[in-house]
mmCIF file of C-alpha atoms and ligand atoms in Angstrom:
data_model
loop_
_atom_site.group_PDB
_atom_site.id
_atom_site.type_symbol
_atom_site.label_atom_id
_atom_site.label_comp_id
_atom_site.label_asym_id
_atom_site.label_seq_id
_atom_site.Cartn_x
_atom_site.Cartn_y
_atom_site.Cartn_z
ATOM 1 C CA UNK A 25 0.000 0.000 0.000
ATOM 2 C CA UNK A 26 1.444 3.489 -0.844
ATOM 3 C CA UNK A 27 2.853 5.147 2.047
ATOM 4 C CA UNK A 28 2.721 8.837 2.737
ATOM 5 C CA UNK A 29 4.798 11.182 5.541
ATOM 6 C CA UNK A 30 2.107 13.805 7.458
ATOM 7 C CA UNK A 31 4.681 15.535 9.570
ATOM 8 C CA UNK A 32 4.013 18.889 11.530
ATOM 9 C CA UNK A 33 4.550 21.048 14.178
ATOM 10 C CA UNK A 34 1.571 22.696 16.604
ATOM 11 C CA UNK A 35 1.982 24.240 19.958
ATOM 12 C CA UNK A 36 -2.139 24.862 20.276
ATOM 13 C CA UNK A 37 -3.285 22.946 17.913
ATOM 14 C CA UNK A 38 -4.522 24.107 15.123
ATOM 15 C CA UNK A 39 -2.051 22.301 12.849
ATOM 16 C CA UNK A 40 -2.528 19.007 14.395
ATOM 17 C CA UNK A 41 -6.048 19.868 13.614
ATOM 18 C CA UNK A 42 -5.717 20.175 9.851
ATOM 19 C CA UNK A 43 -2.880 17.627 9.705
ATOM 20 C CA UNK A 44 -5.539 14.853 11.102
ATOM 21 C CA UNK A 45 -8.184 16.171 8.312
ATOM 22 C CA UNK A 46 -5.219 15.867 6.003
ATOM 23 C CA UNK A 47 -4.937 11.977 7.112
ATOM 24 C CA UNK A 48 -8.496 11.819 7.137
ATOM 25 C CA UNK A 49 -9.177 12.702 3.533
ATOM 26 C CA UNK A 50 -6.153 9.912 2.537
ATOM 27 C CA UNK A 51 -6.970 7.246 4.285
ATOM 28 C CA UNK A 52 -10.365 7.314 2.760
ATOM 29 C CA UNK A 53 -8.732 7.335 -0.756
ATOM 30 C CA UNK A 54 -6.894 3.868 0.363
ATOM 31 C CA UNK A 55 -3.580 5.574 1.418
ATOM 32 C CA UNK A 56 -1.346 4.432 4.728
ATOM 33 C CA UNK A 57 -0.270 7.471 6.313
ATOM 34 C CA UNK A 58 2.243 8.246 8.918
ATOM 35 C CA UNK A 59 1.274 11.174 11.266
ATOM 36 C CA UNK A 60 4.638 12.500 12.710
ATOM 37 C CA UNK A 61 5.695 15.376 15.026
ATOM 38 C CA UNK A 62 8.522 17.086 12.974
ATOM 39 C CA UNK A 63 10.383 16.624 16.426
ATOM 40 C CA UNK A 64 9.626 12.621 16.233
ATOM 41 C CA UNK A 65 10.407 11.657 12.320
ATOM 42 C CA UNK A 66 13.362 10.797 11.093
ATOM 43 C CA UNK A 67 14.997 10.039 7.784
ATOM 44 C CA UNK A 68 13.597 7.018 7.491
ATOM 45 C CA UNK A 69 10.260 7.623 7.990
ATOM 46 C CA UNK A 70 11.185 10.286 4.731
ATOM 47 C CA UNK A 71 12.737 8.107 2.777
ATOM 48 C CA UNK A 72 10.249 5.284 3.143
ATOM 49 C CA UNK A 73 7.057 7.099 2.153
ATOM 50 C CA UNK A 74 6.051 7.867 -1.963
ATOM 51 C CA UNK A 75 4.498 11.325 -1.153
ATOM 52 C CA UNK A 76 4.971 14.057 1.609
ATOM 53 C CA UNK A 77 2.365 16.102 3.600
ATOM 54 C CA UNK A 78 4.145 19.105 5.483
ATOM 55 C CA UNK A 79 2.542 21.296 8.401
ATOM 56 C CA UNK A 80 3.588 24.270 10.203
ATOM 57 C CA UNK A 81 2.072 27.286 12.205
ATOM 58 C CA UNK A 82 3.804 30.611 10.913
ATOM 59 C CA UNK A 83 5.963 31.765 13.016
ATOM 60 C CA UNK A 84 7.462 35.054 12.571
ATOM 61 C CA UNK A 85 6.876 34.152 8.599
ATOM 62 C CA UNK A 86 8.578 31.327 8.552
ATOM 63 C CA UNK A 87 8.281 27.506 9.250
ATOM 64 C CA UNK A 88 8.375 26.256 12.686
ATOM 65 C CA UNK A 89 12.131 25.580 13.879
ATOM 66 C CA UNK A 90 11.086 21.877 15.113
ATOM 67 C CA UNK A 91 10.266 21.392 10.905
ATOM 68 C CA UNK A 92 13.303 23.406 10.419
ATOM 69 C CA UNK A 93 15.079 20.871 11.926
ATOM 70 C CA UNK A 94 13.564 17.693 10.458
ATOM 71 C CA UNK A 95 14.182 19.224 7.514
ATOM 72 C CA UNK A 96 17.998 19.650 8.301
ATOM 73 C CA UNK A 97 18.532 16.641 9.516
ATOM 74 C CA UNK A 98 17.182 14.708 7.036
ATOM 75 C CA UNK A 99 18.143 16.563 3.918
ATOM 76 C CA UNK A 100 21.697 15.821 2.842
ATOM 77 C CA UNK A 101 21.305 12.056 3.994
ATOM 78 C CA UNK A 102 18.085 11.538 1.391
ATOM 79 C CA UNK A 103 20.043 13.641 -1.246
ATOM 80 C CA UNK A 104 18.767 11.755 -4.600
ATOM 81 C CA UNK A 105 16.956 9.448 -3.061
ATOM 82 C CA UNK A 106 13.618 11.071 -3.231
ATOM 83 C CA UNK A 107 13.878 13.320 -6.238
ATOM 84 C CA UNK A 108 10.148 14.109 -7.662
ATOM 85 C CA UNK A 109 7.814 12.519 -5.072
ATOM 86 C CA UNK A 110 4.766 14.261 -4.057
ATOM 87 C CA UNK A 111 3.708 16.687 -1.353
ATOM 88 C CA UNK A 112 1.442 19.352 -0.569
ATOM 89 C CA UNK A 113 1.477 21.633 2.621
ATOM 90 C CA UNK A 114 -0.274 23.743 4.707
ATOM 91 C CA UNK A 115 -0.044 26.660 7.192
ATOM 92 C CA UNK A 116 -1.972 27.837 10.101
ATOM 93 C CA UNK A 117 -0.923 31.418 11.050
ATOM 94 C CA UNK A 118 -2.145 34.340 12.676
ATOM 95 C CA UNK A 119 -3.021 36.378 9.852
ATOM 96 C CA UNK A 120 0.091 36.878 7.918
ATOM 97 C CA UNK A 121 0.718 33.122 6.618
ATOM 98 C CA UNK A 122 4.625 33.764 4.942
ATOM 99 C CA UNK A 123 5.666 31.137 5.840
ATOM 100 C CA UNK A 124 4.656 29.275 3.320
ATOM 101 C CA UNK A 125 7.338 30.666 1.418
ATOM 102 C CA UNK A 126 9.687 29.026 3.792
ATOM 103 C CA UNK A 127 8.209 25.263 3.104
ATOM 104 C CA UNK A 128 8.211 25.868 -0.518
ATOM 105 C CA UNK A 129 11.864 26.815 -1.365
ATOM 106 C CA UNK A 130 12.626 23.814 1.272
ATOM 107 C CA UNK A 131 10.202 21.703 -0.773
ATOM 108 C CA UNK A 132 12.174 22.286 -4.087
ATOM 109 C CA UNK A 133 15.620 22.105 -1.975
ATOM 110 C CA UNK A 134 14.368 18.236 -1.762
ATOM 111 C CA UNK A 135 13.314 18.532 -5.514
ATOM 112 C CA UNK A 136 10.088 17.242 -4.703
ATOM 113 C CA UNK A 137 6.754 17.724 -6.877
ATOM 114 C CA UNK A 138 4.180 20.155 -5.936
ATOM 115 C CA UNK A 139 0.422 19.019 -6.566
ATOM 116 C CA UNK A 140 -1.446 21.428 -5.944
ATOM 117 C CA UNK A 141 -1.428 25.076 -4.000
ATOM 118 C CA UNK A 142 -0.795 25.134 -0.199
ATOM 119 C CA UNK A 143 -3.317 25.697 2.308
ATOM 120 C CA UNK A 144 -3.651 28.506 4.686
ATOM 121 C CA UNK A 145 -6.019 28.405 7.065
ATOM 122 C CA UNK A 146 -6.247 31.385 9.679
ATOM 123 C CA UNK A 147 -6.533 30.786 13.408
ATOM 124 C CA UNK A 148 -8.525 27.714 14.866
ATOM 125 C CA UNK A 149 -9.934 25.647 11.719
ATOM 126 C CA UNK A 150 -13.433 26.136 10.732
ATOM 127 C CA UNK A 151 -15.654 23.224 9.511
ATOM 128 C CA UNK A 152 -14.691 24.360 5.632
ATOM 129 C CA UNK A 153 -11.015 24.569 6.373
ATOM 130 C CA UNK A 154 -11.346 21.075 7.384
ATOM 131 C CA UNK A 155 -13.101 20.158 4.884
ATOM 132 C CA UNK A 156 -10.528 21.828 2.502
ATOM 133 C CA UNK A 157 -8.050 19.848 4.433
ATOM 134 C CA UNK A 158 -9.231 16.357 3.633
ATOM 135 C CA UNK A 159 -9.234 17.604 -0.269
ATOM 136 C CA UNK A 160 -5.467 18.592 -0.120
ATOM 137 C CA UNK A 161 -5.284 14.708 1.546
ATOM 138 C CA UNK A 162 -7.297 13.407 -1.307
ATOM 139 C CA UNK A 163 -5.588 15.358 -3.890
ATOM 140 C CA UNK A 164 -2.370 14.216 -2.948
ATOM 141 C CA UNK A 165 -3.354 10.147 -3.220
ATOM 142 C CA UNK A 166 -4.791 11.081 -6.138
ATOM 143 C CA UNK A 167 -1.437 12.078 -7.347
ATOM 144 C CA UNK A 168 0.464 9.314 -5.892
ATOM 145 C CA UNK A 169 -2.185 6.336 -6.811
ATOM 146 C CA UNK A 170 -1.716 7.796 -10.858
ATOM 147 C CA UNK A 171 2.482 7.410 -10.209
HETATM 148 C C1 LIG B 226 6.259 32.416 18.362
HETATM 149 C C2 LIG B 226 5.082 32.690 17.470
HETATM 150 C C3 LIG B 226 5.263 33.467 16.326
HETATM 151 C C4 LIG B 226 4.190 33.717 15.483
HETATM 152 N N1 LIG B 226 4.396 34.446 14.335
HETATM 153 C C5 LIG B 226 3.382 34.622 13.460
HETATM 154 C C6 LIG B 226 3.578 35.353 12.229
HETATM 155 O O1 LIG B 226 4.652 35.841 11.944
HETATM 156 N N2 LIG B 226 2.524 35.448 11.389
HETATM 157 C C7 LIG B 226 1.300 34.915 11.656
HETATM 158 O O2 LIG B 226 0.382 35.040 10.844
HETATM 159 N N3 LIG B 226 1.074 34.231 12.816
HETATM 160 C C8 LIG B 226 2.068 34.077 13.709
HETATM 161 N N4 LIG B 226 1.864 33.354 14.883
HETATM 162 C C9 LIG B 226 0.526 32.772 15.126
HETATM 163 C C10 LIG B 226 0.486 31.269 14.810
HETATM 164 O O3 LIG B 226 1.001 31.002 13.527
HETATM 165 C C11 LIG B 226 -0.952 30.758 14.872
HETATM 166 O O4 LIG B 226 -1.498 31.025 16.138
HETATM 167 C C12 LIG B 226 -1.079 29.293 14.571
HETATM 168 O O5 LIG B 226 -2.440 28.978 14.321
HETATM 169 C C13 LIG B 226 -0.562 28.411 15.694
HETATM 170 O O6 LIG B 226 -0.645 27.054 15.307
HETATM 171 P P1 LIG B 226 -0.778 25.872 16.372
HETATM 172 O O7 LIG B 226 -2.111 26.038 17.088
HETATM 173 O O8 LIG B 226 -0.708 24.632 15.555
HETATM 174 O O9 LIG B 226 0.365 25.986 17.329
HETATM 175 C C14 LIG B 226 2.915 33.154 15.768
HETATM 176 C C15 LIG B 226 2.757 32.391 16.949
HETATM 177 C C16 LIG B 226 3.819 32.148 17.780
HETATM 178 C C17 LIG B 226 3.643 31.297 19.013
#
């Protein structure tokens, strides 16, 4: 069964919230997901998964430093090794949201594939922002069932 990497960082949240309607809207499309804490994955959880979801509250427009982190640890040691896969992301901020800049240029540091736009949901997710959360999920098995 394809495999794909949720992993996020939350401090209240909000995140954790979307990242679980993210998982949500996979699983239903017949995909296994890991749910990770950036502070709890590792390489190999990266380099065994086909497709990526990344979360992170802005903070002071960028990513979280516990994502930061995943991503520096991990990012030399799967150099190659993952070139093209999918992913998608999302942000929860407190009205500014520029962080998402952050994920992206990290996102093609790892040469990965973008399928579709990143989500930004403001605050504490509304029924609709979880709803738009479980699309992103089913968008993204969508992409990886086609590979
Ligand atoms: C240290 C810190 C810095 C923040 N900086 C920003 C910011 O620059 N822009 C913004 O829109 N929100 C900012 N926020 C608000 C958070 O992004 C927002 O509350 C988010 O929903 C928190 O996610 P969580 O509940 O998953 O922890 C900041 C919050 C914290 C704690």
């Amino acid at each position: 069964m394809a495999k794909v990497l949720v992993v996020y960082h939350t401090q209240t949240g909000n995140t954790e919230k979307l990242a679980l309607a993210v998982k949500e809207g996979m699983e239903s499309s017949g995909i296994d997901v890991i749910l990770k804490k950036a502070s709890e994955a590792n390489l190999e959880d990266l380099l065994s998964s086909d497709g990526y979801c990344f979360g992170t509250p802005d903070y002071f427009s960028y990513m979280a430093g516990a994502l930061k982190d995943f991503f520096d640890r991990t990012c030399y040691p799967s150099e190659g090794k993952i070139i093209n896969r999918p992913y998608v992301c999302f942000v929860s901020h407190g009205g500014g949201g520029k962080a998402v800049g952050s994920l992206e240029t990290m996102a093609k540091r790892f040469k990965l594939k973008k399928i579709t736009e990143p989500l930004l949901v403001e605050g504490k997710p509304k029924k609709e922002d979880l709803q738009k959360a479980k699309e992103l999920g089913k968008k993204l098995a969508k992409a990886i069932m086609k590979r």
